[in-house]
PDB file of C-alpha atoms in Angstrom:
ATOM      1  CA  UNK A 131      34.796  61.921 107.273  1.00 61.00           C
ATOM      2  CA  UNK A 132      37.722  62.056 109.762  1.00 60.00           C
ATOM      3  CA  UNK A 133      40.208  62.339 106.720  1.00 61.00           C
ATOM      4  CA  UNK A 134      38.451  64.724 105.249  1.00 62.00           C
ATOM      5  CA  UNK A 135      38.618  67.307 108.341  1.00 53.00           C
ATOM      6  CA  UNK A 136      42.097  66.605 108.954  1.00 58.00           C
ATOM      7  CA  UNK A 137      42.776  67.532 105.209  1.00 60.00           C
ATOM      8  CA  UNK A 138      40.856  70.422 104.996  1.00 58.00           C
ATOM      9  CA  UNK A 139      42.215  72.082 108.226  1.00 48.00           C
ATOM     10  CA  UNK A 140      45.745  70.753 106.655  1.00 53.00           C
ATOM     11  CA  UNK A 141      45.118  72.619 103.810  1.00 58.00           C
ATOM     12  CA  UNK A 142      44.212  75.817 105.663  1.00 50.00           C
ATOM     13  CA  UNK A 143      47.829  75.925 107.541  1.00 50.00           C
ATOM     14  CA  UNK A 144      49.526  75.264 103.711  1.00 54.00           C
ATOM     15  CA  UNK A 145      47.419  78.083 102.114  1.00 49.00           C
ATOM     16  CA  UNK A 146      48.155  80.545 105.023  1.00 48.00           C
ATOM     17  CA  UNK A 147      51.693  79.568 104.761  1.00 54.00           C
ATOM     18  CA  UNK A 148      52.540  79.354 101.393  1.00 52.00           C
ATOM     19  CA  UNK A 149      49.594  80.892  99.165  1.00 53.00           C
ATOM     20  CA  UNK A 150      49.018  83.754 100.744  1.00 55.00           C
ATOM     21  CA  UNK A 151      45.098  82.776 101.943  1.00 55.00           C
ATOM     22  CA  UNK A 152      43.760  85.614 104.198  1.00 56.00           C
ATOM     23  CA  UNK A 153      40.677  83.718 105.772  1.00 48.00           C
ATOM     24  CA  UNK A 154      38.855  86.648 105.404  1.00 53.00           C
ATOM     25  CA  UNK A 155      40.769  88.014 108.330  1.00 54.00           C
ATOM     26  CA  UNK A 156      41.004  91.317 105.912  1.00 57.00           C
ATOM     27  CA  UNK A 157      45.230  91.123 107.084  1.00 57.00           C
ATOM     28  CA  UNK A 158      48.516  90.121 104.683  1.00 58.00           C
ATOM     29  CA  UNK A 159      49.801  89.421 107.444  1.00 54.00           C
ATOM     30  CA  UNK A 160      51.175  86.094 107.328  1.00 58.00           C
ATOM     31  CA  UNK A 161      52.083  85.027 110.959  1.00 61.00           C
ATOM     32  CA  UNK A 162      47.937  86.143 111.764  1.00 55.00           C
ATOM     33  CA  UNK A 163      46.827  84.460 109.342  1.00 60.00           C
ATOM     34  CA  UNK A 164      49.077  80.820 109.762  1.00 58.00           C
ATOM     35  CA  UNK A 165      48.450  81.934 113.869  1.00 61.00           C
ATOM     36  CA  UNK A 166      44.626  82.068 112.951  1.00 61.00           C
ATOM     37  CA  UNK A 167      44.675  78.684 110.561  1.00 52.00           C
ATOM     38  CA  UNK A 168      46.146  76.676 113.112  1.00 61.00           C
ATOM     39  CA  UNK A 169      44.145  77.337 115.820  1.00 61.00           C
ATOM     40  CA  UNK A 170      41.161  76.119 113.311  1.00 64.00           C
ATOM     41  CA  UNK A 171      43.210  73.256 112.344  1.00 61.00           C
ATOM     42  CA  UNK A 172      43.180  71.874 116.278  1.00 70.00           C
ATOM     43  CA  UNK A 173      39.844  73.183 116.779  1.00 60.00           C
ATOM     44  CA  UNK A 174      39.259  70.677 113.936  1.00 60.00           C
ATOM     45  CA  UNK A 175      41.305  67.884 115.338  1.00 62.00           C
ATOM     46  CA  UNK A 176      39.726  68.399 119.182  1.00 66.00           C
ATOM     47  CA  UNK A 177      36.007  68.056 117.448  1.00 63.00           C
ATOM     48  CA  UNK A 178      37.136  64.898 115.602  1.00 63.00           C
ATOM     49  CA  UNK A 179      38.671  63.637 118.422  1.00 60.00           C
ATOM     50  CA  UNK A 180      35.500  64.309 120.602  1.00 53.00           C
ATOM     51  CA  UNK A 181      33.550  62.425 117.913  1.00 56.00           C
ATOM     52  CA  UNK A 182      35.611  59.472 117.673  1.00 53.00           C
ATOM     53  CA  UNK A 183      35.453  59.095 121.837  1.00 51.00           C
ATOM     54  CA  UNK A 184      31.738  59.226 121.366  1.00 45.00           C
ATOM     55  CA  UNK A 185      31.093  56.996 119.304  1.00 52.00           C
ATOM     56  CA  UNK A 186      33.692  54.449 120.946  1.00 50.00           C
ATOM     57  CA  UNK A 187      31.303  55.230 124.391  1.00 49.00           C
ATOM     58  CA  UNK A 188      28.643  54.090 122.182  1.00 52.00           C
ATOM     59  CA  UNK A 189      30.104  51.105 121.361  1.00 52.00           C
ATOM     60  CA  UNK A 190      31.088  50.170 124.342  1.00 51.00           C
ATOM     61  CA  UNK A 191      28.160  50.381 126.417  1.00 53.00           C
ATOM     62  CA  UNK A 192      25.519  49.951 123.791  1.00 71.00           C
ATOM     63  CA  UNK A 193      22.997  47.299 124.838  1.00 91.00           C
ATOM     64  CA  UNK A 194      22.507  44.227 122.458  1.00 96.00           C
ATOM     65  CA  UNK A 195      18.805  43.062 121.797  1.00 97.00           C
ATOM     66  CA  UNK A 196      19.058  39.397 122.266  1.00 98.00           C
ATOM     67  CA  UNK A 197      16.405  36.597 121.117  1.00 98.00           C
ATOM     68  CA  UNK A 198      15.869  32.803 120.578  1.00 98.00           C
ATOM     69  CA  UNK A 199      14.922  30.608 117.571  1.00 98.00           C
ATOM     70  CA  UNK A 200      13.850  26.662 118.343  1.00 98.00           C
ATOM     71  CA  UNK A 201      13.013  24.861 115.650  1.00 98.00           C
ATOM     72  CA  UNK A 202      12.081  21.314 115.928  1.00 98.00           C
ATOM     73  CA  UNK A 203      11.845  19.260 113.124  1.00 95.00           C
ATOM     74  CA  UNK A 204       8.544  19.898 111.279  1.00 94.00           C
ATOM     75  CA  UNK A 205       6.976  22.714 113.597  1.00 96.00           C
ATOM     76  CA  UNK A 206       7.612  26.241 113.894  1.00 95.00           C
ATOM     77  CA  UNK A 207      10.109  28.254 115.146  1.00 97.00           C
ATOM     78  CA  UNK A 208       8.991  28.525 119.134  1.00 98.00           C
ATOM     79  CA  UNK A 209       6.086  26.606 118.577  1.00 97.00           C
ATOM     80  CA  UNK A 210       7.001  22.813 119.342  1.00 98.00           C
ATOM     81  CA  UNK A 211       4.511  19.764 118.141  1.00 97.00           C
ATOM     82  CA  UNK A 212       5.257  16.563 118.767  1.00 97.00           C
ATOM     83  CA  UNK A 213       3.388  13.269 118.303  1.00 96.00           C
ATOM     84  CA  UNK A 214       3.331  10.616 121.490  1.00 95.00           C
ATOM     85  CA  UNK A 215       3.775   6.736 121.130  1.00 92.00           C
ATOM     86  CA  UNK A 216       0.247   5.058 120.892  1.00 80.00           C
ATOM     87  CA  UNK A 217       0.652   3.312 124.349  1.00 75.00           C
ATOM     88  CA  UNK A 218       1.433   5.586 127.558  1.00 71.00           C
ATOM     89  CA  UNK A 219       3.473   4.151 130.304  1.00 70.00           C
ATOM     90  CA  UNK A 220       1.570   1.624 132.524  1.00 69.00           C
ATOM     91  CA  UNK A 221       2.680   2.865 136.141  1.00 75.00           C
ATOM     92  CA  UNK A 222       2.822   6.888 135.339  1.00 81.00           C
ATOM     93  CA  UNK A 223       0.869   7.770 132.795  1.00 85.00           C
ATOM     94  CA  UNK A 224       2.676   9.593 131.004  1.00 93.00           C
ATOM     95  CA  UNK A 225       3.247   9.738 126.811  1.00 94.00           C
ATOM     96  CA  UNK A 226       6.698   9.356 125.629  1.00 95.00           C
ATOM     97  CA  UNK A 227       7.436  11.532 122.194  1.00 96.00           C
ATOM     98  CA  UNK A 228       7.540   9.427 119.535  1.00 94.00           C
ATOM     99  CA  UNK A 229      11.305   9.598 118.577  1.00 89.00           C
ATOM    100  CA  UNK A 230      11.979  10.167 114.736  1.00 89.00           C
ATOM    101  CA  UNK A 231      12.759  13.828 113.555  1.00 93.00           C
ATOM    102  CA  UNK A 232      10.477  15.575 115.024  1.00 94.00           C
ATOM    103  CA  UNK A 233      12.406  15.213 118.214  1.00 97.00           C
ATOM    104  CA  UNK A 234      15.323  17.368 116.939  1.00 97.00           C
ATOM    105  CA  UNK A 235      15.485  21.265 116.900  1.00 98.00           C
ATOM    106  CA  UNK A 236      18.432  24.016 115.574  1.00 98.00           C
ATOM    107  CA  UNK A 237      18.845  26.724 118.439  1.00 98.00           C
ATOM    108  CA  UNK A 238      19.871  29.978 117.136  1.00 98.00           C
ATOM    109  CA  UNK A 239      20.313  33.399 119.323  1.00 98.00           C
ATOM    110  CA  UNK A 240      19.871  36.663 117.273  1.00 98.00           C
ATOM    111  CA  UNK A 241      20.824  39.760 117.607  1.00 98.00           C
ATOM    112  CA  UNK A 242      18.194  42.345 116.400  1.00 97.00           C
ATOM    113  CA  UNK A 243      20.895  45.661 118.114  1.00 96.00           C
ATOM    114  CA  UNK A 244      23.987  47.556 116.483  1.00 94.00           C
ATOM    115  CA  UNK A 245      25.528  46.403 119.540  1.00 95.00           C
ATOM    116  CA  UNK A 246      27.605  43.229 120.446  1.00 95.00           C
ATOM    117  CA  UNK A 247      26.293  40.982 122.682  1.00 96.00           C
ATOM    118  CA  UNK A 248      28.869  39.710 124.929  1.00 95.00           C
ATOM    119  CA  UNK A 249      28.980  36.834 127.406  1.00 96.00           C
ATOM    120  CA  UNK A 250      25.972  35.420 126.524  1.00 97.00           C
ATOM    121  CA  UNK A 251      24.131  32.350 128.039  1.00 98.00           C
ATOM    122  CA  UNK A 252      20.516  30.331 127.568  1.00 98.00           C
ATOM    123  CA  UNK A 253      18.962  28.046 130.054  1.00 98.00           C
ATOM    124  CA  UNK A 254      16.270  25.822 128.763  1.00 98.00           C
ATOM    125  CA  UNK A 255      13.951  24.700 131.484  1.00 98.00           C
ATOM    126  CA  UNK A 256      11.494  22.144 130.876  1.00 98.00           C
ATOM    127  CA  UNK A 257       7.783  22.676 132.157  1.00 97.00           C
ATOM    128  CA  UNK A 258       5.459  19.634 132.576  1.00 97.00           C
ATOM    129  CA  UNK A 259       8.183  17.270 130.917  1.00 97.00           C
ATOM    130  CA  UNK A 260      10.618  15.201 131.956  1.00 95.00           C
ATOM    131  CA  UNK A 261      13.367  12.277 131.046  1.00 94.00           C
ATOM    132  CA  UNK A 262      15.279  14.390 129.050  1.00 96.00           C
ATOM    133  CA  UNK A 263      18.824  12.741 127.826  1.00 95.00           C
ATOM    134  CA  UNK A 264      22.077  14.621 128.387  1.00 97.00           C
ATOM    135  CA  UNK A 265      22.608  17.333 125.908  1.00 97.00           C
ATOM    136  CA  UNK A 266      25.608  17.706 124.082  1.00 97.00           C
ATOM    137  CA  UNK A 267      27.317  21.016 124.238  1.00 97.00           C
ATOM    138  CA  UNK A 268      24.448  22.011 126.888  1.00 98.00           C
ATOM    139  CA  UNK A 269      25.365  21.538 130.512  1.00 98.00           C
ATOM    140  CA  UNK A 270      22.492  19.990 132.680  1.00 98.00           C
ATOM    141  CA  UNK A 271      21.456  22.076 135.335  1.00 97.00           C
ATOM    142  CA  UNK A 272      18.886  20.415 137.238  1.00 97.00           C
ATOM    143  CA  UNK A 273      17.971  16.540 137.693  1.00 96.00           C
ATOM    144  CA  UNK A 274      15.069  15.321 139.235  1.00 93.00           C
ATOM    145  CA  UNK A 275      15.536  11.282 140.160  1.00 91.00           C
ATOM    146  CA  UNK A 276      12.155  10.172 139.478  1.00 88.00           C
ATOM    147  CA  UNK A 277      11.931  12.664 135.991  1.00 93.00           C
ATOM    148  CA  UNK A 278      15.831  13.028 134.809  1.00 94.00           C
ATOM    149  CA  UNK A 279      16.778  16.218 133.770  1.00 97.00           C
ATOM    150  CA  UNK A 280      14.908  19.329 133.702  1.00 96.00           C
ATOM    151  CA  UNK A 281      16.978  22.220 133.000  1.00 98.00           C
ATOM    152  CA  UNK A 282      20.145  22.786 130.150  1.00 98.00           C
ATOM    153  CA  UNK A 283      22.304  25.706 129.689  1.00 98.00           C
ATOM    154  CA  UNK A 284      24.870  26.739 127.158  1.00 98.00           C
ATOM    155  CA  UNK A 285      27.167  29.479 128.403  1.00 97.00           C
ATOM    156  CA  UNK A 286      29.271  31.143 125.384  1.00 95.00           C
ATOM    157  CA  UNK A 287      32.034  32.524 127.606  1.00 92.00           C
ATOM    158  CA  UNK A 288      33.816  35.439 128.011  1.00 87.00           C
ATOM    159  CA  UNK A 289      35.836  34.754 124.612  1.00 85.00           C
ATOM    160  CA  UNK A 290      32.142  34.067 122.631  1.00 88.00           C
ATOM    161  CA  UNK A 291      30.235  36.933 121.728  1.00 93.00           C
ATOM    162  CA  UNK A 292      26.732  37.717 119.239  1.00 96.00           C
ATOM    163  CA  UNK A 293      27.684  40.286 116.955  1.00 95.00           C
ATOM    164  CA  UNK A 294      25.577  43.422 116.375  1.00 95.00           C
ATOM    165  CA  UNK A 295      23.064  42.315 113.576  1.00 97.00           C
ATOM    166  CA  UNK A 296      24.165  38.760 113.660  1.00 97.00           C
ATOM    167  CA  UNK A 297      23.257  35.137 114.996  1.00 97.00           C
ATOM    168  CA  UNK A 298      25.018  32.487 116.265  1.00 97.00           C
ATOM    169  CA  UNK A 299      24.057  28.934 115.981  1.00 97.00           C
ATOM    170  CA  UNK A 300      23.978  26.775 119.303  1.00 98.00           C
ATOM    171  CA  UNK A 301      24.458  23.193 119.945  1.00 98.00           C
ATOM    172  CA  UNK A 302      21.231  21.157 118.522  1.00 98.00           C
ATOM    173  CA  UNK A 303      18.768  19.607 121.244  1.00 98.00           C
ATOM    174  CA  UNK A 304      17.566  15.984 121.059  1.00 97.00           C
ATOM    175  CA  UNK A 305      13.930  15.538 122.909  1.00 97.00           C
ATOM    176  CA  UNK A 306      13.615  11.707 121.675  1.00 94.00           C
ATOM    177  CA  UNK A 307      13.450  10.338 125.160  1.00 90.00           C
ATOM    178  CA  UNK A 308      11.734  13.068 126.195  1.00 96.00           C
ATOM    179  CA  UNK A 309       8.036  12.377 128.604  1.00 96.00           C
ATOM    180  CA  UNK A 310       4.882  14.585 128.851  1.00 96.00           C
ATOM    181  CA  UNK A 311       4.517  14.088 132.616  1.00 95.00           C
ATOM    182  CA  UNK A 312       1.615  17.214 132.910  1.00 93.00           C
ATOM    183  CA  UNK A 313      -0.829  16.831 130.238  1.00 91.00           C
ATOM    184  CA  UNK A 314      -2.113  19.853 128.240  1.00 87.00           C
ATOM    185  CA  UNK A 315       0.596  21.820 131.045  1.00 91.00           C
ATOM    186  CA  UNK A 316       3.927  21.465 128.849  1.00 97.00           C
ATOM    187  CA  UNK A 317       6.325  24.815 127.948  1.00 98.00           C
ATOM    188  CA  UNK A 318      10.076  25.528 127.424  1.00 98.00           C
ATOM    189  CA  UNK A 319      10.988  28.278 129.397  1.00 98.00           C
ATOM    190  CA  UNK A 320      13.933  30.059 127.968  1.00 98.00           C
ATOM    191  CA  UNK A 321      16.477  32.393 129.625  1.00 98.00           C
ATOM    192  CA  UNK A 322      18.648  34.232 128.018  1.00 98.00           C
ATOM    193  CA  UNK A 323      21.531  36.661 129.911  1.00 98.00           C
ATOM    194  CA  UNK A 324      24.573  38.555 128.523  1.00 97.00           C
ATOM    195  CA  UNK A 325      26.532  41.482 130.127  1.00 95.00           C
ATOM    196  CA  UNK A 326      24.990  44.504 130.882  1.00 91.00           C
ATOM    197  CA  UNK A 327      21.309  43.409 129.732  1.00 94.00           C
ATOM    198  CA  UNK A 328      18.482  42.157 132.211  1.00 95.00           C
ATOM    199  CA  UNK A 329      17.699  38.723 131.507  1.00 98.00           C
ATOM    200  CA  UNK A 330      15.470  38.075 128.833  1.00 98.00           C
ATOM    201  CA  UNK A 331      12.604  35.407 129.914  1.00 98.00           C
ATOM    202  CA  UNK A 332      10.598  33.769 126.778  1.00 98.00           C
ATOM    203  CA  UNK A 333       7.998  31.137 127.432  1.00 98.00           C
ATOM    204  CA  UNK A 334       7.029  28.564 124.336  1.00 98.00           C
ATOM    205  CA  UNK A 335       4.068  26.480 124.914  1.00 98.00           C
ATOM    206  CA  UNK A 336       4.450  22.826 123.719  1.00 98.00           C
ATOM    207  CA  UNK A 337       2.053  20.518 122.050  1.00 97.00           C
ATOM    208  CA  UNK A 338       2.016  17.200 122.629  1.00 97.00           C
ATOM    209  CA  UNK A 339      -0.626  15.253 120.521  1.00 96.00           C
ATOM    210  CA  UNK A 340      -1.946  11.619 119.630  1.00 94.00           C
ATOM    211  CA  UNK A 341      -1.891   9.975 115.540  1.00 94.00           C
ATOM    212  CA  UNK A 342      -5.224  11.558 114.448  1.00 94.00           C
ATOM    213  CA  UNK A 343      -4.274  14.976 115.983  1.00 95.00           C
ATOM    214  CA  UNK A 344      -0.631  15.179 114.506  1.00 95.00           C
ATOM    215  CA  UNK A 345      -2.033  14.175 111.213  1.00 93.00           C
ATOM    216  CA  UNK A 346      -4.376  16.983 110.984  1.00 95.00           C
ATOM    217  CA  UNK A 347      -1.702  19.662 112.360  1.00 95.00           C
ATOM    218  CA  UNK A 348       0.363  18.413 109.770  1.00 93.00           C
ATOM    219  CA  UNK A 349      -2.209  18.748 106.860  1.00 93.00           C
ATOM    220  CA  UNK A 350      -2.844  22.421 108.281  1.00 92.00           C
ATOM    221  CA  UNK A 351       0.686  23.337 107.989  1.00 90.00           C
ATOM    222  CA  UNK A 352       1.513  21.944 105.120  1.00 88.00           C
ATOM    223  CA  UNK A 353      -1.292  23.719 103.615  1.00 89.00           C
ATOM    224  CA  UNK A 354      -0.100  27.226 105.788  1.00 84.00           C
ATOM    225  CA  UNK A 355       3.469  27.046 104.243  1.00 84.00           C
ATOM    226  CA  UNK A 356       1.712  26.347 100.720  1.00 82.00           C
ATOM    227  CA  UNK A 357      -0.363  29.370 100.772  1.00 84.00           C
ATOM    228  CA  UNK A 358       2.649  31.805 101.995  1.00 80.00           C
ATOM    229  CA  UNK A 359       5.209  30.107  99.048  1.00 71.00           C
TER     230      UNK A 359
END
């Protein structure tokens, strides 16, 4: 479109000059009329140039629409189910995730927006579990002594950014060692941040069940995801 403005008010200031175009100014006279055709021609050029600026503006401070996607290992996205060892632990209580694949999950931040999201960070807090192992590519945040860690975050950087329409894939998690310390009381809470957006707070309940429970959420999903093939 810019090309084709800067042509056509090109093509005004040749025809005035050398075709003899009157622009319906009703005058032969050739200095009015290339006088008249190149004021139009930087008319032209100012409203393409005020067109460009605005849409760089746009671009620039445009606001990115940011979300998460964990998926663990046979559950679905943001809606973790795992399956606890048969024996709990003697002094605490508490049920230990039974650590096959399950325990692993893809982390992927989308970008629903035209507009880049730069900067951008996630903190994954864990609620009502505990013992998790250090993550790699995730720094740990907080550490409790008697439960381990309790809080990862990835920062992307200045130099890392979520295009406009786009994902990018994070480092996976591993929750094998991972503890159910507040029964029927277990969430991630998410936080996501980049410049010039509020942060984004997302809160995914977890499920942590025994054998005859995990086998029957397993039968019911298998059937779900056979219905909507």
């Amino acid at each position: 479109m810019t090309l084709a403005v800067i042509a056509a008010g090109g093509a005004l200031v040749v025809g005035a000059a050398f075709d003899g175009w009157t622009l319906g100014l009703g005058t032969r006279d050739r200095a009015v009329t290339m006088n008249t055709a190149l004021v139009i021609y930087t008319c032209l050029l100012t409203a393409v140039a005020a067109v460009v600026a605005l849409w760089a503006y746009r671009a620039a401070t445009g606001r990115p629409a940011l979300d998460i996607e964990i998926t663990f290992n046979f559950s679905s996205p943001n809606e973790p189910v795992f399956v606890a060892e048969r024996d709990e632990d003697e002094v605490t209580g508490w049920r230990k995730l039974r650590g096959f694949k399950q325990t692993w999950a893809t982390v992927t931040l989308n970008n629903a927006s035209e507009y880049a999201g730069k900067n951008p960070g996630v903190r994954i807090q864990l609620e009502g579990l505990g013992s998790l192992k250090p993550q790699e590519g995730w720094q740990t945040v907080t550490f409790v002594s008697s439960v381990g860690i309790t809080a990862i975050q990835w920062d992307g950087g200045t130099d890392s950014i979520v295009h406009g329409q786009w994902s990018r894939a994070l480092p996976t998690l591993d929750f094998s060692d991972v503890r159910e310390l507040v029964p029927d009381g277990t969430a991630l809470v998410v936080t996501i941040v980049a410049d010039g957006v509020a942060p984004l707070v997302r809160r995914f309940p977890v499920r942590v069940l025994d054998e005859d429970e995990y086998g029957v959420y397993t039968e019911q999903r298998a059937q779900g995801l056979v219905a909507r093939a």
